[in-house]
XYZ file of C-alpha atoms in Angstrom:
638
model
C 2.264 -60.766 11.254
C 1.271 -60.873 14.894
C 1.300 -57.460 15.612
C -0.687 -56.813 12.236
C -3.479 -59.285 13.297
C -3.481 -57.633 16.826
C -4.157 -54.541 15.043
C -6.928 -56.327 12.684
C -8.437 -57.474 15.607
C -8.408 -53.793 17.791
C -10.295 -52.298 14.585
C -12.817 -55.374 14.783
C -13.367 -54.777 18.560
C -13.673 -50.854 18.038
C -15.928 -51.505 15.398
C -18.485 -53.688 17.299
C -18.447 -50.946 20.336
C -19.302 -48.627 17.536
C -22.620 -50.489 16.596
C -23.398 -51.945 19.594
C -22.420 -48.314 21.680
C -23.743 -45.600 19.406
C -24.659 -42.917 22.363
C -21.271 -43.401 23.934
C -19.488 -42.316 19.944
C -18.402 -38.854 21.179
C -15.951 -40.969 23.463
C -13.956 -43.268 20.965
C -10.792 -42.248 19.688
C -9.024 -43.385 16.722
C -7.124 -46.202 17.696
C -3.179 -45.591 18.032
C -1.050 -46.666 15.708
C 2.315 -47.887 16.663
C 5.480 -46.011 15.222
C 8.293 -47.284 17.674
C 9.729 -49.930 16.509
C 13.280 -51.747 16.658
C 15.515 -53.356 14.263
C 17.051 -56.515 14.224
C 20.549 -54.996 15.799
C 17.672 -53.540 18.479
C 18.268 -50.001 16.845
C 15.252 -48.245 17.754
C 13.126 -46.800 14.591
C 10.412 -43.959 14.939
C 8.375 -43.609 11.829
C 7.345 -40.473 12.852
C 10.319 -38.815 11.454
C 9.027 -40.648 7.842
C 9.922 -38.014 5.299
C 7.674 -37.518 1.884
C 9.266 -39.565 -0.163
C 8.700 -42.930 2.135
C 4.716 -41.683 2.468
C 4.451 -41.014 -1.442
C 5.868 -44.232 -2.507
C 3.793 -46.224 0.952
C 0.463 -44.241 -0.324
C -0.007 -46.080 -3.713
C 1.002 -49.202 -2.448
C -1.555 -48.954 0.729
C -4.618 -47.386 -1.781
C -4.312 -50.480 -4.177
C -4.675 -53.045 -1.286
C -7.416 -51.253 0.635
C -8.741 -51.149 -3.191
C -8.728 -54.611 -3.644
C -9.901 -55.492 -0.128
C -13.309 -53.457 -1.321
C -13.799 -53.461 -5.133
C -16.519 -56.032 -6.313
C -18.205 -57.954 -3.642
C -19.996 -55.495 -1.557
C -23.429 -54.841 -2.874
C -23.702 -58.773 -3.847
C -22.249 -60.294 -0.287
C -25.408 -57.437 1.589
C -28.004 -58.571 -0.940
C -26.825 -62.244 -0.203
C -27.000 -61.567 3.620
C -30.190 -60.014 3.574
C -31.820 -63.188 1.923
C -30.235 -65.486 4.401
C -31.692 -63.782 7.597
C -34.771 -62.708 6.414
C -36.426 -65.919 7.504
C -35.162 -66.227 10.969
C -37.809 -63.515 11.944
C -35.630 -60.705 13.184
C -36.304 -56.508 13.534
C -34.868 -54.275 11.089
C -32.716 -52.956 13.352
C -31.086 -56.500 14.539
C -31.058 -57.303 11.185
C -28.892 -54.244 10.171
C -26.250 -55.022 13.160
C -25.822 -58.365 12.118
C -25.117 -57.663 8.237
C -23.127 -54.500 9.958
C -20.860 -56.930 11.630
C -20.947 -59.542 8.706
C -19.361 -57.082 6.627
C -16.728 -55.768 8.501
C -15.154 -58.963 9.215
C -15.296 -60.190 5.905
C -13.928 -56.602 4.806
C -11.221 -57.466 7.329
C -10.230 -60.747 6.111
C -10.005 -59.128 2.657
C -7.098 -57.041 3.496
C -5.789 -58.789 5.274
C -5.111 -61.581 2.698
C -4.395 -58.887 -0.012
C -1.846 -57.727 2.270
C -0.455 -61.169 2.626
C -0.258 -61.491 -1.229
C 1.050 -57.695 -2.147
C 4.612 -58.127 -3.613
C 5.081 -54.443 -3.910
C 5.336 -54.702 -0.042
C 8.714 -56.627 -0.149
C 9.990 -54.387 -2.638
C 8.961 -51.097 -0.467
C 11.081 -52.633 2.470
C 13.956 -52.259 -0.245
C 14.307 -48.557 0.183
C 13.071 -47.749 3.540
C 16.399 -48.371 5.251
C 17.828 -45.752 3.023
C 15.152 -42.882 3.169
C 14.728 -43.666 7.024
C 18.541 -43.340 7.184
C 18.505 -39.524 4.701
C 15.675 -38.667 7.035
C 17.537 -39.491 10.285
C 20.172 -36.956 9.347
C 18.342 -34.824 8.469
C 16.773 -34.362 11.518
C 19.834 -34.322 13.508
C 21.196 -31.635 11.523
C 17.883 -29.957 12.055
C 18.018 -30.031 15.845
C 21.063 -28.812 16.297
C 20.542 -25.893 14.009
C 17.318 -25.295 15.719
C 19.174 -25.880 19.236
C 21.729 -23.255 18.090
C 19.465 -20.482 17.229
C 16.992 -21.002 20.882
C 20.484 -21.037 22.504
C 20.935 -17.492 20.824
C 17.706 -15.658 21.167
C 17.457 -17.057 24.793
C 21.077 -15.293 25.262
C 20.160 -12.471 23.138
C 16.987 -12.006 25.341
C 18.602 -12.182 28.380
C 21.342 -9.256 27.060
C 18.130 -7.248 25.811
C 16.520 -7.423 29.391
C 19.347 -6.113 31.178
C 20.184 -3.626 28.711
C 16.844 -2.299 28.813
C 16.933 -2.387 32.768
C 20.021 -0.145 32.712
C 18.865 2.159 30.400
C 15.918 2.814 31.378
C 15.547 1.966 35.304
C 11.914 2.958 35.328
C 9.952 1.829 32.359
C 12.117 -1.556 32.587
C 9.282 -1.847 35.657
C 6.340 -1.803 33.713
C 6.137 -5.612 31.944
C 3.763 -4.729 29.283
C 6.804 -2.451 28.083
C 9.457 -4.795 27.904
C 7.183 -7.367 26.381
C 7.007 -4.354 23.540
C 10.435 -4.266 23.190
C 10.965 -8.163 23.244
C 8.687 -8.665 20.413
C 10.349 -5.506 18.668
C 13.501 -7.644 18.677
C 11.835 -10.606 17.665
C 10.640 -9.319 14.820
C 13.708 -7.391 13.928
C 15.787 -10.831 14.080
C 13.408 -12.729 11.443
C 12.093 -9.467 9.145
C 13.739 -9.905 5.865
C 13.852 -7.617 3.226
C 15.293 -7.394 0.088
C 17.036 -4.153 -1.419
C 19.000 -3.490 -4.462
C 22.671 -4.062 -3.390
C 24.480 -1.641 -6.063
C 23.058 1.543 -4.143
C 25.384 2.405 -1.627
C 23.838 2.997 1.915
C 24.987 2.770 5.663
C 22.152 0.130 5.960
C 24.804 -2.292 3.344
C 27.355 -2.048 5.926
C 25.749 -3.722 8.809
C 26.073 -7.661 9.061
C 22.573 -9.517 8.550
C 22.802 -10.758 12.150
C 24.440 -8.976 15.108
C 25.188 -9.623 18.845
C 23.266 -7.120 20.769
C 26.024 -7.494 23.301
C 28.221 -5.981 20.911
C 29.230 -2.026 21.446
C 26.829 0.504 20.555
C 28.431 2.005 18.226
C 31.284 0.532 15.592
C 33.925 2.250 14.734
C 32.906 2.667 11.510
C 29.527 4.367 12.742
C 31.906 7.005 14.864
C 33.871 8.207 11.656
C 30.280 8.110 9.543
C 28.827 10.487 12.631
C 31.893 12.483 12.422
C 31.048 13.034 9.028
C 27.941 14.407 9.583
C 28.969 16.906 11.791
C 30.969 18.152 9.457
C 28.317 18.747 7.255
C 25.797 19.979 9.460
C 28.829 22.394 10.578
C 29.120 23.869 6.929
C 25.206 23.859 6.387
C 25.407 26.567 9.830
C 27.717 28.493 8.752
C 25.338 29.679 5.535
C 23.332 32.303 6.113
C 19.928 31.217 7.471
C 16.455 31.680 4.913
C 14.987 34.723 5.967
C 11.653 34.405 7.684
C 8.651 34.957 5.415
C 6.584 37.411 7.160
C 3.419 35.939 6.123
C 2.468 31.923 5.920
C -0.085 31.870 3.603
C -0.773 34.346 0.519
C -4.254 33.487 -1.077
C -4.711 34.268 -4.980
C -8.168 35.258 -6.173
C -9.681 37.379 -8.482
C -13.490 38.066 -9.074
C -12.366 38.340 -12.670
C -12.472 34.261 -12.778
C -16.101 34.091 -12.275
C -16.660 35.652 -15.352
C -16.129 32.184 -17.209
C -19.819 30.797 -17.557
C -22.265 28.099 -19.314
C -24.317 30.114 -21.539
C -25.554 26.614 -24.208
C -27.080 25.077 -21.145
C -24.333 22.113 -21.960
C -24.180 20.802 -18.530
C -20.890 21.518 -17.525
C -19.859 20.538 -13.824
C -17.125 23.321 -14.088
C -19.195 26.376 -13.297
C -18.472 29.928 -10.986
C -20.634 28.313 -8.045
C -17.303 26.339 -6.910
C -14.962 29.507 -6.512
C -17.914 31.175 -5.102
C -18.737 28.175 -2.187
C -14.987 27.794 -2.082
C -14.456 31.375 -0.794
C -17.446 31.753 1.405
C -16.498 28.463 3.315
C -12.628 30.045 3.554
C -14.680 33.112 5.273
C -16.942 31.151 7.490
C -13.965 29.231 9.490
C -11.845 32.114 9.457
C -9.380 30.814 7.263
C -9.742 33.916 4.799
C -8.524 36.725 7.378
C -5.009 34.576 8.686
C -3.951 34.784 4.991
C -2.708 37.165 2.833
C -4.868 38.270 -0.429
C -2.435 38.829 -3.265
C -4.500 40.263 -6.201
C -4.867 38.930 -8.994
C -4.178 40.508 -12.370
C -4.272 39.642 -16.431
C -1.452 37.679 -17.863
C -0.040 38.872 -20.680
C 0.604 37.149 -24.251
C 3.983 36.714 -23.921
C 3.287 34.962 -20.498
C 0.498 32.849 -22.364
C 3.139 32.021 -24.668
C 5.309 29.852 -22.474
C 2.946 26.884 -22.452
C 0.732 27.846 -25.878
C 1.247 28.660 -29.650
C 0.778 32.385 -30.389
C -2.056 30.830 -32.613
C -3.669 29.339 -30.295
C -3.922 32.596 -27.944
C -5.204 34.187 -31.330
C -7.933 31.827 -31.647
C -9.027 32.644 -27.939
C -9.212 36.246 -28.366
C -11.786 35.903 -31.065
C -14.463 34.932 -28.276
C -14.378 38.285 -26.746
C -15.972 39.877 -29.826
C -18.221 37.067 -31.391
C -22.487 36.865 -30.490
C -23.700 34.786 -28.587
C -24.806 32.015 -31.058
C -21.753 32.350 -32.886
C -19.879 31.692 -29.509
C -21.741 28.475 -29.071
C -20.833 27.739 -32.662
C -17.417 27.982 -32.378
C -17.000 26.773 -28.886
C -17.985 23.137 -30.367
C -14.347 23.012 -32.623
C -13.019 23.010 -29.162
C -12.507 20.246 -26.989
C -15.352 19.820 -24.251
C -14.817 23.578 -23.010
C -17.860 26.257 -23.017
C -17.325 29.847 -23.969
C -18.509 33.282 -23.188
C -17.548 36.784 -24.091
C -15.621 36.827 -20.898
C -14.018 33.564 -20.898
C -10.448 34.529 -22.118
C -10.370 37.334 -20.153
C -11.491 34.982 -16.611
C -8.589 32.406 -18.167
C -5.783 35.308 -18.907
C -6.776 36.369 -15.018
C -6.487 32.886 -13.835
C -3.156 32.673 -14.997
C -1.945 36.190 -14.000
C -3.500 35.634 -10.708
C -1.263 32.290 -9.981
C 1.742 34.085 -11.547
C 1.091 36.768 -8.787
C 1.454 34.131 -6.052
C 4.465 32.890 -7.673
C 6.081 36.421 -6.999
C 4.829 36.616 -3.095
C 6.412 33.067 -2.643
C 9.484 33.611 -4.433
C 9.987 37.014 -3.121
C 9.507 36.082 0.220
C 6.787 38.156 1.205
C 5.035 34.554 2.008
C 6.139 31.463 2.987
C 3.629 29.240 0.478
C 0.566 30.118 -1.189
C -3.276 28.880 -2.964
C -4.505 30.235 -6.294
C -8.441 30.205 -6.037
C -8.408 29.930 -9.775
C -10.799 28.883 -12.711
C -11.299 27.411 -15.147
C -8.694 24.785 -14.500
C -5.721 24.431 -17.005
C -3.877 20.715 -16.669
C -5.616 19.273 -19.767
C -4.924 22.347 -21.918
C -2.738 21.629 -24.926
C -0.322 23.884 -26.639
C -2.963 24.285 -29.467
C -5.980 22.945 -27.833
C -8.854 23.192 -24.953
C -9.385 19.919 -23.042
C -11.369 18.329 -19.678
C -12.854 22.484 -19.292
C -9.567 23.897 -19.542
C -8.549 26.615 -21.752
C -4.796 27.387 -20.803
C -2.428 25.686 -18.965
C -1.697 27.254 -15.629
C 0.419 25.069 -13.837
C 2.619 24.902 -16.330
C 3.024 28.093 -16.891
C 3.655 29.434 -13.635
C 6.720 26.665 -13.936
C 7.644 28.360 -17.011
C 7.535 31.892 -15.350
C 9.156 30.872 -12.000
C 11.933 29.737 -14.177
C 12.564 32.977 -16.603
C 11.852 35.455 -14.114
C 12.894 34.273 -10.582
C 15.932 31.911 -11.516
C 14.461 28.715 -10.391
C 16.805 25.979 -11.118
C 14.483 22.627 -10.054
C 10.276 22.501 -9.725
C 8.701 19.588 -8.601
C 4.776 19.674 -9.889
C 2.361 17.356 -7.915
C -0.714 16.544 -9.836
C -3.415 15.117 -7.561
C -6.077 15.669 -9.621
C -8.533 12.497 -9.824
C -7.613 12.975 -14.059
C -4.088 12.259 -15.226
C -2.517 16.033 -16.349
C -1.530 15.145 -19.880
C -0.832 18.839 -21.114
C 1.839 19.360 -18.181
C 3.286 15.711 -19.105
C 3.276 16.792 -22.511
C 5.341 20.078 -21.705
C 7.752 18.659 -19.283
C 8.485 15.215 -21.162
C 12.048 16.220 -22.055
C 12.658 19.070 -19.035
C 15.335 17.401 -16.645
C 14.600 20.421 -14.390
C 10.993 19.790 -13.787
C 9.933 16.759 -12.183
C 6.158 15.979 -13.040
C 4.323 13.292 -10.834
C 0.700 12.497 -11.601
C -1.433 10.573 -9.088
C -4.804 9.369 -11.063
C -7.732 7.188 -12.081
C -6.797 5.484 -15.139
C -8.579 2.023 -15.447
C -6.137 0.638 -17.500
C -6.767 3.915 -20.190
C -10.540 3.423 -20.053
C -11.096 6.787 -17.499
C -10.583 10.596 -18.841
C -8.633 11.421 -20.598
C -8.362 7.943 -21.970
C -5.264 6.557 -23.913
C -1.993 5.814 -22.399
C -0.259 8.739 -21.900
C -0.834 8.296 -18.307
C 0.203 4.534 -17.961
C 3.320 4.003 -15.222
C 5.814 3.180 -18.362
C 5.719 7.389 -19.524
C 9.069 7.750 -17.708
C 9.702 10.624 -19.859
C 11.811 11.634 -23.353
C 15.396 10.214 -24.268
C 16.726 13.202 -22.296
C 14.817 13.421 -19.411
C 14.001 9.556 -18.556
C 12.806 9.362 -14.871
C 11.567 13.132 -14.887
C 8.071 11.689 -15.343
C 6.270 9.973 -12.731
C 2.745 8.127 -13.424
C 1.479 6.345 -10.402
C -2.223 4.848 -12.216
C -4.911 3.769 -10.186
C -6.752 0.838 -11.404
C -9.712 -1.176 -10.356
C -11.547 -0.367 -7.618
C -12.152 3.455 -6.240
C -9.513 4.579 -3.854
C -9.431 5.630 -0.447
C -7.064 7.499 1.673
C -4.583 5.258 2.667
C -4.069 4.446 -1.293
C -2.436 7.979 -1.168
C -0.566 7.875 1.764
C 1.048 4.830 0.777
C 2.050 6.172 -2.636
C 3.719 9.454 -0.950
C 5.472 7.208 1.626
C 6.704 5.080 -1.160
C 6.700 6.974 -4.502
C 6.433 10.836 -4.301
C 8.510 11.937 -0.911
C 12.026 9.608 -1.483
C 11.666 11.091 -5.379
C 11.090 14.364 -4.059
C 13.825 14.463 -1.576
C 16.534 13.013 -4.125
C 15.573 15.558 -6.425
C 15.622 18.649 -3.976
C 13.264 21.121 -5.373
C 13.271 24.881 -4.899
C 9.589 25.233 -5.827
C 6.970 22.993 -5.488
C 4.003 23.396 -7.081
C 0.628 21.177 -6.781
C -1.980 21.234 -9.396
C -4.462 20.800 -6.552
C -7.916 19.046 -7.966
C -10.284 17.625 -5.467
C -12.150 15.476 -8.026
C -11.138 12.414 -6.156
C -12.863 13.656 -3.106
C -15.740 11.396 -1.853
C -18.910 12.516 -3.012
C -17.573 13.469 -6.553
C -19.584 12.050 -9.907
C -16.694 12.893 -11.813
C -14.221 10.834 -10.213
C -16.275 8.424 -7.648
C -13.084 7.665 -5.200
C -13.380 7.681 -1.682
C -10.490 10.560 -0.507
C -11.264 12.388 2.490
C -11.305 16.532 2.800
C -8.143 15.650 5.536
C -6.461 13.944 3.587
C -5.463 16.678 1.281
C -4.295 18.308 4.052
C -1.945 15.344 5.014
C -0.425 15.511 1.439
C 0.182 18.749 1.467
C 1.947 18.484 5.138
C 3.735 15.931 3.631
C 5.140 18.636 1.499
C 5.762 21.255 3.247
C 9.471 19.765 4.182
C 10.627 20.142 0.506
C 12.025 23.619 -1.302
C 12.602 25.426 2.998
C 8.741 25.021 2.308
C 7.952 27.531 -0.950
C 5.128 25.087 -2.036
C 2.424 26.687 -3.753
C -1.353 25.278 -4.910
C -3.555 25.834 -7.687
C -6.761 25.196 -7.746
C -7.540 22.438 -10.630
C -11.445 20.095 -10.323
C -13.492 19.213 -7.664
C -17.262 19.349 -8.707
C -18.791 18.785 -5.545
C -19.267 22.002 -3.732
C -18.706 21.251 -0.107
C -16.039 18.312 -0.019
C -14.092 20.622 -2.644
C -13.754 23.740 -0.427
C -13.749 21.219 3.177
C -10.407 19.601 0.668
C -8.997 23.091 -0.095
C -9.536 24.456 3.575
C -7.235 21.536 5.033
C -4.818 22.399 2.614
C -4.610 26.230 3.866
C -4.938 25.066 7.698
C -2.348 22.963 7.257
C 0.112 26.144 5.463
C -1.033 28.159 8.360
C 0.631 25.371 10.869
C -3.218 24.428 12.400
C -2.902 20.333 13.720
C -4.587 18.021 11.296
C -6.939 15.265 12.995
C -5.735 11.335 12.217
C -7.040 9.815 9.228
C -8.793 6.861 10.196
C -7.638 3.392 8.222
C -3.728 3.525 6.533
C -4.674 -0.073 5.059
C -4.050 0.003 1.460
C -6.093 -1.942 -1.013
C -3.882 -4.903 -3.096
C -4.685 -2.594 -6.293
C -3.458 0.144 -4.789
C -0.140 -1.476 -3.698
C 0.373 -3.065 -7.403
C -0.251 0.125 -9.222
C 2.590 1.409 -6.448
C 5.385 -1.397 -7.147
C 4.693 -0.907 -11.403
C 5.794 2.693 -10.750
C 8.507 2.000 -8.814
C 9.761 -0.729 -10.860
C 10.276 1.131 -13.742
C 11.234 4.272 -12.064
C 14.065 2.509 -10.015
C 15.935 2.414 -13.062
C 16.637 6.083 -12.997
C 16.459 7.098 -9.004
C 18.485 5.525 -6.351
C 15.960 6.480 -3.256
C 13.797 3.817 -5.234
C 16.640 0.863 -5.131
C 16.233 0.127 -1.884
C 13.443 -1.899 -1.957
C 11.221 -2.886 1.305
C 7.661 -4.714 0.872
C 4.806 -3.199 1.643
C 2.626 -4.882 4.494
C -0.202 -7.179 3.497
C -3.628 -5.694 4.869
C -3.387 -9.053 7.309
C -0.206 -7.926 8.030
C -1.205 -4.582 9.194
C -4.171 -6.073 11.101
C -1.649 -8.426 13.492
C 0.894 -5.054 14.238
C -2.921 -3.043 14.816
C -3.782 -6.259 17.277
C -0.424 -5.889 19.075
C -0.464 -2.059 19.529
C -4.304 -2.906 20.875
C -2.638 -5.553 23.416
C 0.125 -3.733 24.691
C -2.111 -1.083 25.470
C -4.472 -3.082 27.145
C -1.485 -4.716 29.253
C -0.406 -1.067 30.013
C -3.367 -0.237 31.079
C -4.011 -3.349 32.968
C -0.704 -3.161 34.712
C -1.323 0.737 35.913
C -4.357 -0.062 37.195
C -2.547 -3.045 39.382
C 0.063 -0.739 40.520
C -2.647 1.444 41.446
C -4.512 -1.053 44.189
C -1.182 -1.789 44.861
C -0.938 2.154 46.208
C -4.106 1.898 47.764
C -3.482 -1.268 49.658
């Protein structure tokens, strides 16, 4: 009880300096409280090392007697002060310090006999020898884990330094550098990641922790490299892919500007985009490094592949009907616009990509663009849809197929609008893989439903042939994409080992669109379609699907032919992707994971803060680089 009434009597003192001192408050401290003390058998007790169960059962206990010490008395034992003093002719202000100091002393003697009376006290000392005594080992067994590991990085460290000052005598010099490298360790040691253990890679092999004083490479590692070889030996010994002679054939046809508005409807899908399209192709010189392939009609039979011989019948009609009959009929079609030329621009369409699909497949180029309209991804076997009449993408799949032997196609639908007709006829093909990037807003965006939702893997037969990766929430940006060809689109692509790809290329999703309001850069499409160019010795061909606004459409399509014809591509500017983005990513890949192995192996995407701290320490190591050259510099001149 001594030490407790000490303590009383510090808060008393501290609290008189506190009224009677008020300009010198910035200087007080809270007073200390002791937490050393010593048993009976002089065994030395630090209540620092209190775990939570001692403070939640002390709490309760310690609330009820500062509860009691304050409950009831205050308001009455102030008014009752007030009355007493207010004849002895003092200032407001003395008057106030006295009733000040009144209070806290009688405040004090409260507790301090409530703490004399509290039972629950003697039955808290009950327990505390055996939570002090859980804690205590505890602790030690926490120490000498802890002392383990700092004995182990310290060792590791000092292996890493002079491994790095072997290997590499001269940047070894340069601290800022082996600080790099440090850190890179660091962060190697305590990354975890998790991963599907039933696919079989060399990564399952290694042991979760490792002695970097160990030998560089196991034994194991030797025969796996042997391995290799071999297989890089028998992959020689084929005969090489003959050399395209030209990189880039370009499909067009003057035919497809024939397609126009004539009801005044509105319609953002109009000639002016092939027309701006070309003459910006012309302007940066793009259009005379290519080759033109010519375009030409498709026939029925062709047609046929993706459409009912009805349907095609229904088209023809057009090309003999009036004008106000035209607008008549056009409105038992799904929002589409006719003219008398309208099959005849979509037949050329088609041909024209078909003819590109012969140059590529042929040889005669390496990849190629159909300049094509109107689009064709929405376009049904039996109907028109989203401005499309036939279905050109999937046609050309169709053809490649038939006429040129192609056993696998990958088709790439970037188009801001999920491609539901090329979903539709692929949904039981195990030899084309379909993967849509698009808006769909939880169904709510064009063309509305679910067929575009993440869980359309495909039919009974071809489960996993059919990839949705749907964008919800807010608009995206460029580093939305990225992320989903990093994570989604190349390891499918790569398992499945196309020998065509094909992209239905719509630049809808372009910033500056009304249609599709996201926020994609012209450069970016030319970073997806680099991205591609590794797959199918690089036979990759695009088609020409949306894009309504005129200049970020043909800026979108001219990356996409620079990047064919092997010009650089500048940086895009944040690779940050939103939290939307990065769900909408892990739904696909959970339910595709069931079908491909490259998606088993599971590793988290970064957190946008986490991406900000690696951005930070790229930004300080360069600083220290620079910092450190510039040293070493007045160290030259000196």
């Amino acid at each position: 009880m001594k030490d407790f009434e000490a303590f009383c009597s510090y808060v008393k003192q501290k609290c008189e300096e506190l009224q009677s001192e008020k300009t010198q408050t910035t200087a007080l401290r809270p007073p200390p409280i002791p937490y050393s003390y010593q048993t009976p058998n002089k065994l030395d007790i630090d209540l620092r090392l209190f775990n939570k169960d001692l403070i939640n059962n002390c709490l309760p206990i310690l609330s009820s007697i500062l509860d009691r010490g304050s409950r009831g008395w205050y308001v009455q034992y102030r008014l009752k002060m007030m009355q007493d003093l207010q004849g002895q002719g003092l200032s407001n202000k003395e008057m106030s310090k006295k009733i000040n100091e009144a209070i806290t002393e009688e405040y004090l003697d409260r507790v301090f006999e409530a703490i004399k009376s509290n039972t629950e006290l003697d039955n808290l000392q009950e327990g505390i020898g055996t939570l002090l005594v859980d804690q205590a080992k505890t602790v030690l067994t926490m120490k000498k884990a802890v002392k383990n590991v700092q004995d182990k990085m310290t060792k590791h460290k000092t292996e890493l330094k002079t491994h790095l000052k072997t290997k590499y005598p001269i940047k070894s010099r340069i601290q800022p550098w082996i600080n790099e490298q440090i850190r890179a360790f660091e962060v190697v040691k305590t990354y975890s990641n998790s991963y599907s253990r039933d696919v079989k890679f060399y990564t399952n092999e290694r042991p979760r922790t490792f002695s970097l004083s160990q030998e560089c490479y196991n034994p194991e590692y030797l025969d796996a490299e042997e391995e290799l070889k071999l297989r890089v030996a028998e992959l020689m010994k084929k005969p090489l892919q003959p050399c395209a002679p030209n990189k880039v054939c370009l499909g067009y046809s003057e035919q497809s500007l024939l397609h126009k508005d004539i009801s005044s409807g509105g319609f953002e899908e109009c000639p002016e985009r092939l027309q701006h399209l070309c003459k910006t192709l012309k302007n940066k010189g793009i259009w005379d490094r290519c080759l033109i392939t010519p375009g030409r009609k498709a026939t029925d039979d062709e047609l046929s592949l993706a459409h009912s011989p009805d349907f095609i019948r229904q088209l023809k009609k057009i090309e003999t009907m009036e004008e106000d009959a035209l607008i008549k009929y056009q409105s038992s079609f799904k929002s589409v616009y006719f003219c008398q030329d309208s099959f005849k621009a979509a037949s050329w369409s088609v041909g024209t990509l078909l003819s590109v699909v012969d140059d590529v497949l042929t040889g005669q180029s390496q990849s190629g663009v159909a300049l094509i309209r109107p689009p064709g991804h929405h376009a049904e076997a039996n109907t028109t849809m989203g401005f499309c009449m036939f279905n050109n993408v999937g046609i050309a799949a169709k053809y490649a197929q038939q006429k040129h032997n192609v056993n696998r196609i990958v088709i790439i639908d970037w188009d801001i609008h999920h491609g539901n007709a090329l979903q539709t006829l692929f949904y039981d093909d195990t030899s084309v893989l379909y993967i849509s990037l698009h808006r769909f807003d939880k169904g709510s965006f064009y063309p509305y439903g679910g067929e575009g939702y993440h869980k359309c893997v495909g039919g009974n037969s071809a489960q996993g042939y059919n990839v949705n990766i749907a964008w919800n929430d807010e608009p995206k940006g460029d580093a939305d994409y990225v992320a989903a060809f990093q994570n989604v689109i190349l390891p499918l692509c790569y398992e499945f080992s196309p020998d065509l790809v094909l992209v239905a290329a719509g630049f809808d999703g372009a910033k500056g669109d009304n249609l599709g309001n996201y926020r994609l850069s012209p450069e970016l499409f030319g970073h997806m379609t680099s991205m591609l160019k590794g797959l199918a010795h690089g036979k990759l061909i695009l088609a020409l699907e949306g894009g309504y606004n005129l200049d970020m459409t043909s800026e979108s399509m001219a990356y996409c032919i620079s990047t064919l014809l092997g010009d650089p591509l500048p940086s895009l500017s944040s690779m940050i992707p939103s939290q939307s983005a990065v769900t909408s990513i892990c739904d696909t890949i959970d339910i595709q994971s069931e079908f491909w192995k490259s998606l088993q192996y599971r590793v988290d995407l970064p957190t946008e803060k986490q991406l900000e701290i690696i951005k930070e320490q790229k930004e300080n190591s360069m600083r220290e680089f620079e910092e450190q050259e510039n040293e070493d510099k007045e160290e030259d001149k000196d």
